[in-house]
PDB file of C-alpha atoms in Angstrom:
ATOM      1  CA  UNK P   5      10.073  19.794 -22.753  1.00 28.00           C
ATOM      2  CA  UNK P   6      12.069  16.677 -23.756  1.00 30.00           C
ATOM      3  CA  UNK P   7      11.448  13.203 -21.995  1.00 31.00           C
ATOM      4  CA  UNK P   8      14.888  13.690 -19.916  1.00 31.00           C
ATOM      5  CA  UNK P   9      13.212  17.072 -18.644  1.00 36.00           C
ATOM      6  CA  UNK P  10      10.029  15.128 -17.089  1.00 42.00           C
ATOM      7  CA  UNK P  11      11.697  13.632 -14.023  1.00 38.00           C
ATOM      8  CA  UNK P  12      14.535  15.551 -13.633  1.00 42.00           C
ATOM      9  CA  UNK P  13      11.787  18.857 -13.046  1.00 46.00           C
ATOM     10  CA  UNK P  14       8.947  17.482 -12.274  1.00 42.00           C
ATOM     11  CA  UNK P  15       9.391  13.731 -10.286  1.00 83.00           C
ATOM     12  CA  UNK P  16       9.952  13.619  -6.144  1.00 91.00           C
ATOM     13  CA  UNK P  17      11.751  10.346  -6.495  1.00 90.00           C
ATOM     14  CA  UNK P  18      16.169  11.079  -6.101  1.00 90.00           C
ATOM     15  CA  UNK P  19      17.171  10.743  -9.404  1.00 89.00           C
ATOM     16  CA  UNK P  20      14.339   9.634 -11.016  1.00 89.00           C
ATOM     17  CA  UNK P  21      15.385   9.173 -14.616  1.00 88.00           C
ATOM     18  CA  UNK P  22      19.437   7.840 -12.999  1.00 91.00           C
ATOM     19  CA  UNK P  23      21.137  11.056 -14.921  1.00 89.00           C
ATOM     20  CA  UNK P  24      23.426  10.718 -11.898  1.00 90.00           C
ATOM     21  CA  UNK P  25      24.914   7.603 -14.189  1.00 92.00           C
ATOM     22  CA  UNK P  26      24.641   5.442 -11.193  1.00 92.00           C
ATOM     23  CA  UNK P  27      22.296   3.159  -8.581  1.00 90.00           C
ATOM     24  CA  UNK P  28      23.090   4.664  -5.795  1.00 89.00           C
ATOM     25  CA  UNK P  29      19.550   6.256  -5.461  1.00 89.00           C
ATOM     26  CA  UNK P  30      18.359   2.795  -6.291  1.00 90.00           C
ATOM     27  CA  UNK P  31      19.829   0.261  -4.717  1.00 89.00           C
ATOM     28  CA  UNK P  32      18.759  -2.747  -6.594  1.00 91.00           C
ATOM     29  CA  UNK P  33      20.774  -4.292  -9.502  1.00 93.00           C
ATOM     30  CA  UNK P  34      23.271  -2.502 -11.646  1.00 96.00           C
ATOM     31  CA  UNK P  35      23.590   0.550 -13.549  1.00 96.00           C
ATOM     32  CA  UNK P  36      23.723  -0.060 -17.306  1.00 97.00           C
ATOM     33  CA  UNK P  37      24.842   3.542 -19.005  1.00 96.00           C
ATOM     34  CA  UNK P  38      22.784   2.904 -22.525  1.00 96.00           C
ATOM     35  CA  UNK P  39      20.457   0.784 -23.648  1.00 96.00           C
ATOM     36  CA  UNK P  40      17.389   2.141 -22.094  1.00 95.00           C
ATOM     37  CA  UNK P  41      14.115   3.964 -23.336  1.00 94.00           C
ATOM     38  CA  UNK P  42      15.600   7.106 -24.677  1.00 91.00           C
ATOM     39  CA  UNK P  43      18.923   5.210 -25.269  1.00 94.00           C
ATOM     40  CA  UNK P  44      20.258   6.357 -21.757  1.00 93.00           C
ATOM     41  CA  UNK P  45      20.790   4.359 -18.852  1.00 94.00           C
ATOM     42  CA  UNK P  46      18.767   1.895 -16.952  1.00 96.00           C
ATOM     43  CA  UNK P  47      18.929  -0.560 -14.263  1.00 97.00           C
ATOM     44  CA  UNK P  48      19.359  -4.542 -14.715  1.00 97.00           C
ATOM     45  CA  UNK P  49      18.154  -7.480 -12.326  1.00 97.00           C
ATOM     46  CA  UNK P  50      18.668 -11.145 -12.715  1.00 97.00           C
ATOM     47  CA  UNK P  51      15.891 -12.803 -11.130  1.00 95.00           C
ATOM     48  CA  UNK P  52      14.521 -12.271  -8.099  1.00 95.00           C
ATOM     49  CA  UNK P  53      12.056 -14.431  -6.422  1.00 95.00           C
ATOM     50  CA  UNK P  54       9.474 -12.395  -5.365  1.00 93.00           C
ATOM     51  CA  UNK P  55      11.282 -10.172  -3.135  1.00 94.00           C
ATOM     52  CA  UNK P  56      10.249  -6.823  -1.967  1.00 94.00           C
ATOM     53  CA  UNK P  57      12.021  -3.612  -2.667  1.00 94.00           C
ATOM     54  CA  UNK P  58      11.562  -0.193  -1.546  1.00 94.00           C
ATOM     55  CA  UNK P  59      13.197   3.004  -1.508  1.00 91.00           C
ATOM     56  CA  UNK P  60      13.910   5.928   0.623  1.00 89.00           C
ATOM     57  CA  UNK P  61      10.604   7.664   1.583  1.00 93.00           C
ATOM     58  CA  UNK P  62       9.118  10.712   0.216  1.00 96.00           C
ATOM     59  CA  UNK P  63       6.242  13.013   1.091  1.00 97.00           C
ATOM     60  CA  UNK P  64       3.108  13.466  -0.344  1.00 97.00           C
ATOM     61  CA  UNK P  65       0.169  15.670   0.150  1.00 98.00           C
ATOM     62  CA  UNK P  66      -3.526  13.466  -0.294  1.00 98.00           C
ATOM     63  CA  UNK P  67      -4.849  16.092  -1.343  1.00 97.00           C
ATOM     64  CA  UNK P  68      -2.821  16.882  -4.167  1.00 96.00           C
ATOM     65  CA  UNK P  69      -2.661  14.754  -7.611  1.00 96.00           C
ATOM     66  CA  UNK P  70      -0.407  12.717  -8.736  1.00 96.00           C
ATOM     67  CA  UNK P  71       0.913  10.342 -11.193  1.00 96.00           C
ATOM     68  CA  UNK P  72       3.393   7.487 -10.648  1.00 96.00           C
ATOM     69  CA  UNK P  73       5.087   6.129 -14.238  1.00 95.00           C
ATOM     70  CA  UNK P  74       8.023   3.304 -14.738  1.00 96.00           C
ATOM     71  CA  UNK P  75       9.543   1.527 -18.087  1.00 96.00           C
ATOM     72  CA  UNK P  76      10.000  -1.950 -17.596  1.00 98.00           C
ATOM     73  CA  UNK P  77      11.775  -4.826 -20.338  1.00 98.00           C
ATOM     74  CA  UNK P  78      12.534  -8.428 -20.658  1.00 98.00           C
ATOM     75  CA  UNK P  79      16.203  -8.433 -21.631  1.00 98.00           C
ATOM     76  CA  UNK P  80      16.423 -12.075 -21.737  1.00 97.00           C
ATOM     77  CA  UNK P  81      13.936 -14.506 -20.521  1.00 97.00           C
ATOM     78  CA  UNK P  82      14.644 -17.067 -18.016  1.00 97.00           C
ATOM     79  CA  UNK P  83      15.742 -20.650 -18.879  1.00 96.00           C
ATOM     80  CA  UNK P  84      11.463 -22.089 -18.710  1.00 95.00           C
ATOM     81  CA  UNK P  85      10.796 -19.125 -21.491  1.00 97.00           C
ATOM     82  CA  UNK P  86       9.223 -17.021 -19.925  1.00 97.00           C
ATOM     83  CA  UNK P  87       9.844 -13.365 -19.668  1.00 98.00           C
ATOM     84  CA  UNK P  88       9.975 -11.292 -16.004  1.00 97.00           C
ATOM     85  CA  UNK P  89       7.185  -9.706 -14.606  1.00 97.00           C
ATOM     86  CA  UNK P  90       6.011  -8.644 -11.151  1.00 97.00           C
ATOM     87  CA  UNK P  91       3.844  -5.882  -9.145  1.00 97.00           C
ATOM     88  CA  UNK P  92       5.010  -2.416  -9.147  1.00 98.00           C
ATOM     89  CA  UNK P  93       3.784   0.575  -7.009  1.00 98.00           C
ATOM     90  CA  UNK P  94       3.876   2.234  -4.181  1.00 98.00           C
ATOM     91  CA  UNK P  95       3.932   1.466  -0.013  1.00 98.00           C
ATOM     92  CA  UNK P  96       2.616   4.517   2.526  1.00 98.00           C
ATOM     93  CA  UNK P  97       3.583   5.361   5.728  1.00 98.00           C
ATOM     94  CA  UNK P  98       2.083   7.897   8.397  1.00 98.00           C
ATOM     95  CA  UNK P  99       3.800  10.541   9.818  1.00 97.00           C
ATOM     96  CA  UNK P 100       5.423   8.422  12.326  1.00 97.00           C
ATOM     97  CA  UNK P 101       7.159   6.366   9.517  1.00 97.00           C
ATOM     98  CA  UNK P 102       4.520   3.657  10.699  1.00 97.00           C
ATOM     99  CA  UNK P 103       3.833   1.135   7.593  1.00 98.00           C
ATOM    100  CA  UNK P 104       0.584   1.447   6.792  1.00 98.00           C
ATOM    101  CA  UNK P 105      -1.381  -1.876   6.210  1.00 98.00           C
ATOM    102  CA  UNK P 106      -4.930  -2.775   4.940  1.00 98.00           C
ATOM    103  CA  UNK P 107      -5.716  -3.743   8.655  1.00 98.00           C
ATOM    104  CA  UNK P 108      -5.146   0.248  10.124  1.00 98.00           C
ATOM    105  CA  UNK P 109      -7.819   1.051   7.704  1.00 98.00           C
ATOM    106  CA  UNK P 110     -11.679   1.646   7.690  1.00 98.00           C
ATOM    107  CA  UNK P 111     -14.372  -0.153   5.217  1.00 98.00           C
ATOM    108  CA  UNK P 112     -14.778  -3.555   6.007  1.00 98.00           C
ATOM    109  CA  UNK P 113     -17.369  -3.640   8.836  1.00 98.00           C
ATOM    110  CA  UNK P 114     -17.915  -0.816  10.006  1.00 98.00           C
ATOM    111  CA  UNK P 115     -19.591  -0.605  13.100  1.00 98.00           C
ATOM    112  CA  UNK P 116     -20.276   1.135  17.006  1.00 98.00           C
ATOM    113  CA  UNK P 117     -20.123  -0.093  20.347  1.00 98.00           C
ATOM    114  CA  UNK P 118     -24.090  -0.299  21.213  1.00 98.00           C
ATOM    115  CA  UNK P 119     -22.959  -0.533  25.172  1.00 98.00           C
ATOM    116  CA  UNK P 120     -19.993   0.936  27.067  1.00 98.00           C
ATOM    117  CA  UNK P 121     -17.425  -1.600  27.418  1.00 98.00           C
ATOM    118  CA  UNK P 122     -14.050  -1.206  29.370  1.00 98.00           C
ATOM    119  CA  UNK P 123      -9.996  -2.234  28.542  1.00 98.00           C
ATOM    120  CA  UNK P 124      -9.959  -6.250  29.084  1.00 98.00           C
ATOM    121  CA  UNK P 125     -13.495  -7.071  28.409  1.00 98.00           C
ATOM    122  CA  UNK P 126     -13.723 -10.440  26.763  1.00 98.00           C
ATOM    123  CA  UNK P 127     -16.743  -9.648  25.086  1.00 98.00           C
ATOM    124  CA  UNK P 128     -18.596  -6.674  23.048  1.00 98.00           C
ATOM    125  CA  UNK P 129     -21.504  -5.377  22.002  1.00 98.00           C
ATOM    126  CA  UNK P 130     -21.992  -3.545  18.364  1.00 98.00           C
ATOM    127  CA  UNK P 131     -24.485  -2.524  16.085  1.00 98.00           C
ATOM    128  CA  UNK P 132     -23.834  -4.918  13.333  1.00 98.00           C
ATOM    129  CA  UNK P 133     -20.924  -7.851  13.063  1.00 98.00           C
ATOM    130  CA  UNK P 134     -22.518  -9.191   9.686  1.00 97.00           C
ATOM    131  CA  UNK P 135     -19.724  -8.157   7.133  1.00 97.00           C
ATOM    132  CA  UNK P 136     -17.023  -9.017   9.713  1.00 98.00           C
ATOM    133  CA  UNK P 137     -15.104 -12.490   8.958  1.00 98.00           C
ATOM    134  CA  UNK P 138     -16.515 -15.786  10.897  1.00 95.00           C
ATOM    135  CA  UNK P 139     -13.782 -18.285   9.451  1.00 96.00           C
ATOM    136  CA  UNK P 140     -10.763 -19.637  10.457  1.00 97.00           C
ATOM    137  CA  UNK P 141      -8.283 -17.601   8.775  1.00 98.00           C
ATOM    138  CA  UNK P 142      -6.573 -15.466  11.700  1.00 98.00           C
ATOM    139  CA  UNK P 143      -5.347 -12.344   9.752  1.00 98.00           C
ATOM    140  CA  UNK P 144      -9.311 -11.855   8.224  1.00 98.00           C
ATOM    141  CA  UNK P 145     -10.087 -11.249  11.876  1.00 98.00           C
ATOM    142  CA  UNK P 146      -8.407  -8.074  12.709  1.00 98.00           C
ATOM    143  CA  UNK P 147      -9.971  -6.020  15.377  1.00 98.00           C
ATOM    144  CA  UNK P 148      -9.656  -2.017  14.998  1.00 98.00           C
ATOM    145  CA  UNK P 149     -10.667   1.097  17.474  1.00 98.00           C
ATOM    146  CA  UNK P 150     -11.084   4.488  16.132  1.00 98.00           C
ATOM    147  CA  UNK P 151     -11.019   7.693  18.704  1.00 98.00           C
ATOM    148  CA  UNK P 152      -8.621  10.025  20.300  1.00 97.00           C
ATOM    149  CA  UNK P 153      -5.688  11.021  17.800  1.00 97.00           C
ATOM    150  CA  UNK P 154      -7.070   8.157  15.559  1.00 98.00           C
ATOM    151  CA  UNK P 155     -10.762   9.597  14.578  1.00 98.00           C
ATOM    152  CA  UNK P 156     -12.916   7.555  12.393  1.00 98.00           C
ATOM    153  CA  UNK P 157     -13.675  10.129  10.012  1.00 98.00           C
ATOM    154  CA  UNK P 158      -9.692  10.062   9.071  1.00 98.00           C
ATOM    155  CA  UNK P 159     -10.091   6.326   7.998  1.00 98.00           C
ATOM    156  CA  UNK P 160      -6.915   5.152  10.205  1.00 98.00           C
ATOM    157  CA  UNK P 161      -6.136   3.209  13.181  1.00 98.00           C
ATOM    158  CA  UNK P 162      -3.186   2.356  15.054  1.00 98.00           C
ATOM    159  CA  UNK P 163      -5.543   0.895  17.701  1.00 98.00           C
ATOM    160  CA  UNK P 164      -5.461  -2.552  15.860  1.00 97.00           C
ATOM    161  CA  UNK P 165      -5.007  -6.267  16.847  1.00 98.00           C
ATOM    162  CA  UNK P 166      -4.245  -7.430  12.950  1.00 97.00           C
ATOM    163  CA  UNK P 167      -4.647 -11.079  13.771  1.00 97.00           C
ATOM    164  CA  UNK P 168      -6.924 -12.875  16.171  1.00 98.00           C
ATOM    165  CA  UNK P 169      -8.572  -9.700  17.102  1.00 98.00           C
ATOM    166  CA  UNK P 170     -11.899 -11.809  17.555  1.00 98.00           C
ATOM    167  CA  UNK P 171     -13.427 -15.578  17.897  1.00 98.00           C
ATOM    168  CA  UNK P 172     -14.025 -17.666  15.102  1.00 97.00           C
ATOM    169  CA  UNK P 173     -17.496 -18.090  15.398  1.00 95.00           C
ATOM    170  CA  UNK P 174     -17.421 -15.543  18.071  1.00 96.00           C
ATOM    171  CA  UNK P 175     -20.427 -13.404  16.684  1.00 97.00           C
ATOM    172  CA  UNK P 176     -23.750 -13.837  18.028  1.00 98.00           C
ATOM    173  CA  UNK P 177     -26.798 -11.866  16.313  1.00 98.00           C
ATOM    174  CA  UNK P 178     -28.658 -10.886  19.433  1.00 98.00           C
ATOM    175  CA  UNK P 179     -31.036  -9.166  17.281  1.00 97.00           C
ATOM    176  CA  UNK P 180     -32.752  -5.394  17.899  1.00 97.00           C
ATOM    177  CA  UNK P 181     -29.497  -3.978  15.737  1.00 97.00           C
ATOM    178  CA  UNK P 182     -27.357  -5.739  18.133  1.00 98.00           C
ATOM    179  CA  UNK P 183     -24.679  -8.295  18.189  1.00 98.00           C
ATOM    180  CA  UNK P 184     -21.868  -9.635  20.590  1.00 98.00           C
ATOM    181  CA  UNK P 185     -18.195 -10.231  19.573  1.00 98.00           C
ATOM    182  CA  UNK P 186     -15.644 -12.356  21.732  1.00 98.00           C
ATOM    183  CA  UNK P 187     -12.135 -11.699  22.187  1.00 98.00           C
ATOM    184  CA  UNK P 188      -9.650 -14.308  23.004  1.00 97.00           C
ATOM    185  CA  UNK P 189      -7.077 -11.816  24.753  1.00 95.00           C
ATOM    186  CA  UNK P 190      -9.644  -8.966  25.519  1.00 95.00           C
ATOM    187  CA  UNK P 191     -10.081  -5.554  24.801  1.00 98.00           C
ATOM    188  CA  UNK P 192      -6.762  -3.429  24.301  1.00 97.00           C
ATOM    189  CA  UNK P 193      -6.341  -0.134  26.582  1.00 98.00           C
ATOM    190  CA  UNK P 194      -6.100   3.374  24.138  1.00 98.00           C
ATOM    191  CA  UNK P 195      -5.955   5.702  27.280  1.00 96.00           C
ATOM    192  CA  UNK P 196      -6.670   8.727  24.236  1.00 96.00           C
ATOM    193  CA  UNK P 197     -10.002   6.623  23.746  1.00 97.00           C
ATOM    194  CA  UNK P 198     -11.454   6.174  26.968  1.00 97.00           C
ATOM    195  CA  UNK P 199     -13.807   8.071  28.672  1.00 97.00           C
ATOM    196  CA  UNK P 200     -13.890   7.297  32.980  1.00 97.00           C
ATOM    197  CA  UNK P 201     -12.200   4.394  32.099  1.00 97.00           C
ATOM    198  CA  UNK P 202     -14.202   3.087  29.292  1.00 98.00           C
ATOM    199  CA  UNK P 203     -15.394   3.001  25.669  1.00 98.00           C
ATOM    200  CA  UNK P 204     -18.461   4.787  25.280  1.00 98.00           C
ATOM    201  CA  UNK P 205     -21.673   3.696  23.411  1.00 98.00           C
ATOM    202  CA  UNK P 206     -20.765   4.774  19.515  1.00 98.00           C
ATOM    203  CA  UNK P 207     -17.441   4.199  19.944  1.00 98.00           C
ATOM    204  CA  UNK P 208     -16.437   2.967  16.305  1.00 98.00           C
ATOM    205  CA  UNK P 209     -14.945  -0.235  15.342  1.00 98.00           C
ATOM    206  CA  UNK P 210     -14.122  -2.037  12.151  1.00 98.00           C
ATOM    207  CA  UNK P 211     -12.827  -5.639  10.845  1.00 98.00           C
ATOM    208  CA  UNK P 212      -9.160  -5.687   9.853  1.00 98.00           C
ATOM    209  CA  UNK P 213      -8.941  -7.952   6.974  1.00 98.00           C
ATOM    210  CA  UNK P 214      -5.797  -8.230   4.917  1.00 98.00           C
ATOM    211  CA  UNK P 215      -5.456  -8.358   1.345  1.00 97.00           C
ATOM    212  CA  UNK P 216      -2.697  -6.754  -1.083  1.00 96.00           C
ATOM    213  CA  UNK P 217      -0.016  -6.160   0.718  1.00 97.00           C
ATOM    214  CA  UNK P 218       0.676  -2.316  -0.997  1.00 98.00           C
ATOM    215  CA  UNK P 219      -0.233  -0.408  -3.152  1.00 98.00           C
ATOM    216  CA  UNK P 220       0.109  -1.893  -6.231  1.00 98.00           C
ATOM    217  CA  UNK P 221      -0.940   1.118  -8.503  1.00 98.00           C
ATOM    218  CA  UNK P 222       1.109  -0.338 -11.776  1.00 98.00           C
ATOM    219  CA  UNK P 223      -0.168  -3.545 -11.211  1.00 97.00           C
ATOM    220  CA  UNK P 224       1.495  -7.000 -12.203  1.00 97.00           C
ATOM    221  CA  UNK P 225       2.590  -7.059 -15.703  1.00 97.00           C
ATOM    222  CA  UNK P 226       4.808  -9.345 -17.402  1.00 98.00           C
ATOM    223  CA  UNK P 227       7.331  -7.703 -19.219  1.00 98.00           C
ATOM    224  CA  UNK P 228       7.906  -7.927 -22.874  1.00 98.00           C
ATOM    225  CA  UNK P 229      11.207  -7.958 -24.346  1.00 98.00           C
ATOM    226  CA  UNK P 230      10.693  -4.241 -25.415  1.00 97.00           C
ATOM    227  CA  UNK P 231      10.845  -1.122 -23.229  1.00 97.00           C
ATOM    228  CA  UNK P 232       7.152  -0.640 -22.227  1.00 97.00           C
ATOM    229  CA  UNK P 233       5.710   2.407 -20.005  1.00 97.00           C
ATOM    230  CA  UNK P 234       3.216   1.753 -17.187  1.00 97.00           C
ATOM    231  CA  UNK P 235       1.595   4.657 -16.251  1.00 96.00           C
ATOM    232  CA  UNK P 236      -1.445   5.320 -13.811  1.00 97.00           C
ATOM    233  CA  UNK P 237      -3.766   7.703 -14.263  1.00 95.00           C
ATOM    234  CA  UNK P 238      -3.808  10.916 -12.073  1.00 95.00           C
ATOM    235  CA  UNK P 239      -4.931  10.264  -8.749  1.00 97.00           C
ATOM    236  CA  UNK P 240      -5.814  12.182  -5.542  1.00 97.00           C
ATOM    237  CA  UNK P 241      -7.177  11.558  -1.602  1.00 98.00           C
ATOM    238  CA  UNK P 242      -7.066   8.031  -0.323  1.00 98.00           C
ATOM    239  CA  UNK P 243      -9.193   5.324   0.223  1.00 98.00           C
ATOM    240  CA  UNK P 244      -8.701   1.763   1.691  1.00 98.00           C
ATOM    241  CA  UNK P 245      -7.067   0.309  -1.655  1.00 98.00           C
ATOM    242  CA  UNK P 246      -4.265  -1.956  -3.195  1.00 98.00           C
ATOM    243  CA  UNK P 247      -3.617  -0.343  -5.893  1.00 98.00           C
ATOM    244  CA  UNK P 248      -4.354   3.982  -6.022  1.00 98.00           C
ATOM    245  CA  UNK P 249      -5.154   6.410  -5.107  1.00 98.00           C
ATOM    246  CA  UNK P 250      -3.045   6.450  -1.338  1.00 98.00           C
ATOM    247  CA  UNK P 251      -4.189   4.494   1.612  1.00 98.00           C
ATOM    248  CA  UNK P 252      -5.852   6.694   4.724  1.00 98.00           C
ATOM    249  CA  UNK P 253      -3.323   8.477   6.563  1.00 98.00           C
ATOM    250  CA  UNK P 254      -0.571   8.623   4.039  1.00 98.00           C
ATOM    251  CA  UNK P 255       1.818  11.254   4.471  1.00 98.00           C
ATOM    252  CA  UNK P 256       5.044   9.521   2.766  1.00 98.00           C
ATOM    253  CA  UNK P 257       5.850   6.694   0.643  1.00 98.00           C
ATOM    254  CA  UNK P 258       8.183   4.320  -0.957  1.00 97.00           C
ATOM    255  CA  UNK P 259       8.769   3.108  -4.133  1.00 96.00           C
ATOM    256  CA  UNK P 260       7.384  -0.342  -4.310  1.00 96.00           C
ATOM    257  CA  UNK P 261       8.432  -3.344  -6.570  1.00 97.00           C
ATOM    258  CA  UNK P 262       8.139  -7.410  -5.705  1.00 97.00           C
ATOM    259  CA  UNK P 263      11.272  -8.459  -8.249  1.00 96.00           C
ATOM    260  CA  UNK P 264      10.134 -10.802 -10.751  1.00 96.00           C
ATOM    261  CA  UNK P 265       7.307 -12.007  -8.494  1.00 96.00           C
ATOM    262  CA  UNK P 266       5.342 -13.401 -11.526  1.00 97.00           C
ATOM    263  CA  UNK P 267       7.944 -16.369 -11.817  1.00 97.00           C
ATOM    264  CA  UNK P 268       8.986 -16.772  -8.159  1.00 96.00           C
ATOM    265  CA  UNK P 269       8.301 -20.228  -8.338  1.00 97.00           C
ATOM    266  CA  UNK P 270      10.659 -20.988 -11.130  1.00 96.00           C
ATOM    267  CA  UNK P 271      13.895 -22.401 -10.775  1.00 96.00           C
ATOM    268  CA  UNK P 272      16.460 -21.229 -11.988  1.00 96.00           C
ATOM    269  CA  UNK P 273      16.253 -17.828 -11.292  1.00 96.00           C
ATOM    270  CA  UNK P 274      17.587 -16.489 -14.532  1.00 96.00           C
ATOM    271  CA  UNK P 275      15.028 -13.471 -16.202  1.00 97.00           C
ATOM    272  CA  UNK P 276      17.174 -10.607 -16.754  1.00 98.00           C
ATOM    273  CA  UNK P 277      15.331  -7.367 -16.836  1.00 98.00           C
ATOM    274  CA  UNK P 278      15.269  -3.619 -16.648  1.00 98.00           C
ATOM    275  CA  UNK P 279      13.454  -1.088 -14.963  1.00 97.00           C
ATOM    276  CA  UNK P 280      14.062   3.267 -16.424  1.00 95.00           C
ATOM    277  CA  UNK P 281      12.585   5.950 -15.329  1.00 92.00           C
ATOM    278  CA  UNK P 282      11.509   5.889 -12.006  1.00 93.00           C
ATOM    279  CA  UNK P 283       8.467   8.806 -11.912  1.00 93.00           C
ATOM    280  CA  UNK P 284       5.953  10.133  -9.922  1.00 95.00           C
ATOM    281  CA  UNK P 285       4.951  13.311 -10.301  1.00 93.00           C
ATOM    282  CA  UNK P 286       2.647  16.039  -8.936  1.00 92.00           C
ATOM    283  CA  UNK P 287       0.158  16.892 -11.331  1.00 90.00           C
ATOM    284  CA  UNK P 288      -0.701  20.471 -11.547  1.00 81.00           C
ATOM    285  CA  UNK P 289      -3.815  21.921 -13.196  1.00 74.00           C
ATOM    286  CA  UNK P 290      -5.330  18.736 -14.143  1.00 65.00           C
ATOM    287  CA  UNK P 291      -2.698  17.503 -16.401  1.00 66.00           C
ATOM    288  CA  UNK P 292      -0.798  14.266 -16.874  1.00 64.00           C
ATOM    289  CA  UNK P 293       2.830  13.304 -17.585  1.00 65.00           C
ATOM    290  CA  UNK P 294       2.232  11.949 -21.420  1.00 62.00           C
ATOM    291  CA  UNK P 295       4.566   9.750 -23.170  1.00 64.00           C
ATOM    292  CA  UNK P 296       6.283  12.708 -24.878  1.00 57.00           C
ATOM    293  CA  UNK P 297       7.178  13.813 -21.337  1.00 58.00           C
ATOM    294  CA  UNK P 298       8.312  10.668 -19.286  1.00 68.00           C
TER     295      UNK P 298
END
């Protein structure tokens, strides 16, 4: 199988390797009909500044194995010399088309409620508070609730105050594996969660801390002025990640790129660049998607 067969069979993204001769799948730049990897067509962007772009969504099974691939040049570097460059993955979404962010997701913290405590409470008790964040920066101190439709064992939360969740300084070790937490606003009401009105003892909880925005599974290379391929390796299940395999509760996702976000803060913003071959691919009995295919 040729490289042109690779997407075409084999990718989810629409038009994965453009042999449609246009953007309209990818609605960023301009469609350039030769010039590309294989000679073929490719997409060109001036600039950028950072900017986020995604695509439509598409679904994906955790379970399953994949591989996500993308060519990427400098055409012509910007006016300070420098060639284009910028992160390039993925972004997931649950099944309610709900963006998911490092702050729905366990790992940081984790910890139970060592006494009952009820919608509005001000202040709670858990088992241990020592990993959670204690500074000033608001969106390190996420609060999250696991239970009901949102069980800890699946890793995600929509039961989540992402900023401000908790006091800074609000932790107190009250020793005997227990510690209190304050709440500036109190505790939220998950009706799914509650049992006679409350939270019961073991009732799991987590620090929502942010960090890389998505999932950044190509990482942040600068481009060099020939076509190069960035290809993960195969990947499966989900953690709580930045970069692969998905994040907990993924059941679609977007094509993920921050344009030229390497130079945002250079002026002007003149990089022109080229992405081909938009790929990612279901791997099937443990193989990959070589060079000789995409």
């Amino acid at each position: 199988m040729g490289v042109l067969g690779g997407p075409d069979r084999f990718g989810l993204w629409p038009d994965a390797d453009l042999r449609s001769g246009t953007n309209s799948s990818w609605t960023l730049g301009s469609y350039v009909s030769s010039g590309g990897p294989d000679g073929r067509g490719y997409i060109q962007l001036t600039g950028g500044g950072g900017s986020g772009y995604q695509s439509n969504r598409i679904p994906v099974d955790t379970s399953k194995s994949y591989q996500q691939v993308i060519y990427a040049k400098t055409i012509t570097p910007g006016s300070s010399g420098n060639n284009a460059g910028g992160h390039i993955g993925f972004a997931c979404y649950d099944e309610n088309d709900n963006f998911i962010d490092l702050r729905h997701l366990k790992g940081i913290g984790d910890t139970q409620l060592t006494r009952t405590a009820t919608p509005g409470d001000t202040t709670i008790y858990v088992a241990d508070a020592s990993e959670w964040y204690n500074g000033p920066t608001g969106y390190f101190r996420g609060l999250m609730l696991f239970g009901g439709q949102y069980p800890y064992s699946e890793g995600y939360t929509r039961y989540a105050v992402t900023s401000n969740g908790y006091n800074e300084n609000g932790m107190t070790n009250l020793g005997n594996g227990e510690w209190s937490v304050t709440l500036p606003n109190g505790l939220g009401t998950y009706s799914d969660v509650l049992v006679n009105g409350s939270y019961p003892i073991g009732t799991y909880l987590s620090n929502g801390r942010a960090g890389g925005s998505y999932n950044y599974a190509l990482g942040s290379p600068t481009y060099p002025t020939s076509w190069t391929r960035y290809a993960t390796p195969v990947f499966t299940g989900e953690s709580r990640n930045s970069g692969y395999p998905f994040r907990y509760g993924t059941k679609f996702i977007r094509f993920l790129i921050l344009k030229n976000y390497n130079r945002r803060n250079e002026s002007p913003q003149d990089h022109v660049w080229g992405l081909s071959k938009f790929f990612f691919g279901q791997v099937v009995d443990g193989r990959d998607y070589p060079s000789n295919l995409v």
